[in-house]
Amino acid sequence: MSGMAYQQVAMWPSSQYLPTTPTAPPTDTFYQQQQQAQPQPQQYPNDTRQLFNRLAEKIDLLNEKFDTKNSTIYPNMETNILLANIQRIVKENDTMKKDSFDRSAKVEELNLKISELLDRNQKLIEQTHQTAEQRNVVVNNVS
């Protein structure tokens, strides 16, 4: 809540509308007794508080709108300029998403090629190892 709205709500004497609270912490039996003593809660204080809260929120919203309209940060920005900037950002975001998807697909493709090359390399190593073993057997038989 902004200062002014909070001050306006705070000026209302809360003791008129709010039920008094006990000084000791409520126990379950105390709470049940209070509920039985007041079978129907008083709606007026809650409704009034809610009304003041909504009113304070609306005042805050109006203050924010007023502050942004009178702001010196972006004095010349108009709605159509902002809209064009948002549209440009959305297009750039879509382009970046597409580029990211394309790069991910390319990385996946390269990963598959690397995997195939590793499998092929493993098979060649195994063949080389078998050929070397066969040569060792032949050399041992010859000698």
GROMACS .gro file of C-alpha atoms in nm:
model
  143
    1MET     CA    1   0.000   0.000   0.000
    2SER     CA    2   0.131   0.344  -0.079
    3GLY     CA    3   0.174   0.597   0.196
    4MET     CA    4  -0.133   0.807   0.130
    5ALA     CA    5  -0.374   0.516   0.089
    6TYR     CA    6  -0.232   0.347   0.395
    7GLN     CA    7  -0.268   0.666   0.599
    8GLN     CA    8  -0.629   0.706   0.492
    9VAL     CA    9  -0.715   0.350   0.592
   10ALA     CA   10  -0.513   0.379   0.912
   11MET     CA   11  -0.708   0.691   1.018
   12TRP     CA   12  -1.022   0.483   1.080
   13PRO     CA   13  -1.042   0.377   1.442
   14SER     CA   14  -1.005   0.002   1.425
   15SER     CA   15  -1.127  -0.049   1.781
   16GLN     CA   16  -1.482   0.040   1.671
   17TYR     CA   17  -1.511  -0.245   1.426
   18LEU     CA   18  -1.260  -0.509   1.524
   19PRO     CA   19  -1.345  -0.755   1.802
   20THR     CA   20  -1.108  -0.738   2.096
   21THR     CA   21  -0.846  -1.008   2.107
   22PRO     CA   22  -0.746  -1.184   2.430
   23THR     CA   23  -0.401  -1.120   2.571
   24ALA     CA   24  -0.332  -1.490   2.634
   25PRO     CA   25  -0.278  -1.715   2.334
   26PRO     CA   26  -0.602  -1.892   2.241
   27THR     CA   27  -0.630  -2.260   2.317
   28ASP     CA   28  -0.853  -2.504   2.134
   29THR     CA   29  -1.118  -2.490   2.408
   30PHE     CA   30  -1.101  -2.111   2.419
   31TYR     CA   31  -1.140  -2.097   2.040
   32GLN     CA   32  -1.437  -2.336   2.051
   33GLN     CA   33  -1.602  -2.129   2.325
   34GLN     CA   34  -1.557  -1.814   2.119
   35GLN     CA   35  -1.708  -1.986   1.816
   36GLN     CA   36  -2.007  -2.104   2.020
   37ALA     CA   37  -2.051  -1.762   2.179
   38GLN     CA   38  -2.065  -1.600   1.836
   39PRO     CA   39  -2.248  -1.842   1.608
   40GLN     CA   40  -2.272  -1.579   1.334
   41PRO     CA   41  -1.957  -1.376   1.264
   42GLN     CA   42  -1.993  -1.004   1.225
   43GLN     CA   43  -1.962  -0.934   0.856
   44TYR     CA   44  -1.969  -0.556   0.880
   45PRO     CA   45  -1.612  -0.507   1.008
   46ASN     CA   46  -1.471  -0.753   0.755
   47ASP     CA   47  -1.669  -0.600   0.469
   48THR     CA   48  -1.559  -0.254   0.573
   49ARG     CA   49  -1.196  -0.361   0.595
   50GLN     CA   50  -1.218  -0.530   0.255
   51LEU     CA   51  -1.380  -0.221   0.109
   52PHE     CA   52  -1.102   0.000   0.247
   53ASN     CA   53  -0.838  -0.241   0.120
   54ARG     CA   54  -0.988  -0.241  -0.229
   55LEU     CA   55  -1.018   0.136  -0.220
   56ALA     CA   56  -0.655   0.166  -0.110
   57GLU     CA   57  -0.546  -0.067  -0.392
   58LYS     CA   58  -0.735   0.142  -0.646
   59ILE     CA   59  -0.579   0.460  -0.510
   60ASP     CA   60  -0.236   0.297  -0.532
   61LEU     CA   61  -0.306   0.192  -0.890
   62LEU     CA   62  -0.415   0.544  -0.984
   63ASN     CA   63  -0.107   0.689  -0.813
   64GLU     CA   64   0.117   0.450  -1.009
   65LYS     CA   65  -0.053   0.543  -1.337
   66PHE     CA   66  -0.025   0.911  -1.256
   67ASP     CA   67   0.341   0.874  -1.157
   68THR     CA   68   0.428   0.687  -1.477
   69LYS     CA   69   0.248   0.941  -1.695
   70ASN     CA   70   0.433   1.228  -1.530
   71SER     CA   71   0.761   1.041  -1.518
   72THR     CA   72   1.058   1.213  -1.677
   73ILE     CA   73   1.234   0.883  -1.752
   74TYR     CA   74   1.049   0.818  -2.081
   75PRO     CA   75   0.874   1.143  -2.160
   76ASN     CA   76   0.848   1.093  -2.538
   77MET     CA   77   0.755   0.723  -2.550
   78GLU     CA   78   0.415   0.667  -2.697
   79THR     CA   79   0.205   0.355  -2.699
   80ASN     CA   80   0.272   0.273  -3.063
   81ILE     CA   81   0.649   0.296  -3.008
   82LEU     CA   82   0.622   0.061  -2.712
   83LEU     CA   83   0.404  -0.176  -2.913
   84ALA     CA   84   0.653  -0.176  -3.200
   85ASN     CA   85   0.937  -0.249  -2.958
   86ILE     CA   86   0.743  -0.537  -2.804
   87GLN     CA   87   0.668  -0.680  -3.149
   88ARG     CA   88   1.034  -0.652  -3.245
   89ILE     CA   89   1.139  -0.829  -2.925
   90VAL     CA   90   0.887  -1.108  -2.987
   91LYS     CA   91   1.019  -1.155  -3.343
   92GLU     CA   92   1.377  -1.162  -3.217
   93ASN     CA   93   1.275  -1.415  -2.952
   94ASP     CA   94   1.114  -1.637  -3.217
   95THR     CA   95   1.425  -1.612  -3.435
   96MET     CA   96   1.647  -1.704  -3.142
   97LYS     CA   97   1.423  -2.001  -3.061
   98LYS     CA   98   1.445  -2.121  -3.421
   99ASP     CA   99   1.824  -2.079  -3.423
  100SER     CA  100   1.849  -2.265  -3.095
  101PHE     CA  101   1.635  -2.548  -3.230
  102ASP     CA  102   1.845  -2.567  -3.548
  103ARG     CA  103   2.168  -2.574  -3.349
  104SER     CA  104   2.031  -2.843  -3.118
  105ALA     CA  105   1.935  -3.054  -3.420
  106LYS     CA  106   2.282  -3.006  -3.569
  107VAL     CA  107   2.449  -3.100  -3.238
  108GLU     CA  108   2.230  -3.412  -3.218
  109GLU     CA  109   2.326  -3.505  -3.573
  110LEU     CA  110   2.697  -3.458  -3.496
  111ASN     CA  111   2.660  -3.665  -3.179
  112LEU     CA  112   2.512  -3.949  -3.386
  113LYS     CA  113   2.804  -3.929  -3.633
  114ILE     CA  114   3.054  -3.933  -3.346
  115SER     CA  115   2.880  -4.234  -3.198
  116GLU     CA  116   2.895  -4.417  -3.532
  117LEU     CA  117   3.265  -4.333  -3.571
  118LEU     CA  118   3.339  -4.457  -3.219
  119ASP     CA  119   3.158  -4.785  -3.290
  120ARG     CA  120   3.347  -4.825  -3.618
  121ASN     CA  121   3.676  -4.746  -3.446
  122GLN     CA  122   3.601  -5.006  -3.176
  123LYS     CA  123   3.532  -5.271  -3.443
  124LEU     CA  124   3.857  -5.186  -3.624
  125ILE     CA  125   4.054  -5.211  -3.298
  126GLU     CA  126   3.900  -5.551  -3.230
  127GLN     CA  127   3.986  -5.669  -3.584
  128THR     CA  128   4.342  -5.543  -3.545
  129HIS     CA  129   4.371  -5.723  -3.213
  130GLN     CA  130   4.241  -6.049  -3.368
  131THR     CA  131   4.480  -6.016  -3.663
  132ALA     CA  132   4.773  -5.961  -3.425
  133GLU     CA  133   4.675  -6.270  -3.225
  134GLN     CA  134   4.652  -6.477  -3.544
  135ARG     CA  135   4.998  -6.357  -3.651
  136ASN     CA  136   5.138  -6.449  -3.310
  137VAL     CA  137   4.988  -6.798  -3.344
  138VAL     CA  138   5.134  -6.837  -3.696
  139VAL     CA  139   5.477  -6.712  -3.583
  140ASN     CA  140   5.471  -6.953  -3.287
  141ASN     CA  141   5.373  -7.244  -3.512
  142VAL     CA  142   5.641  -7.161  -3.767
  143SER     CA  143   5.914  -7.131  -3.509
   0.00000   0.00000   0.00000
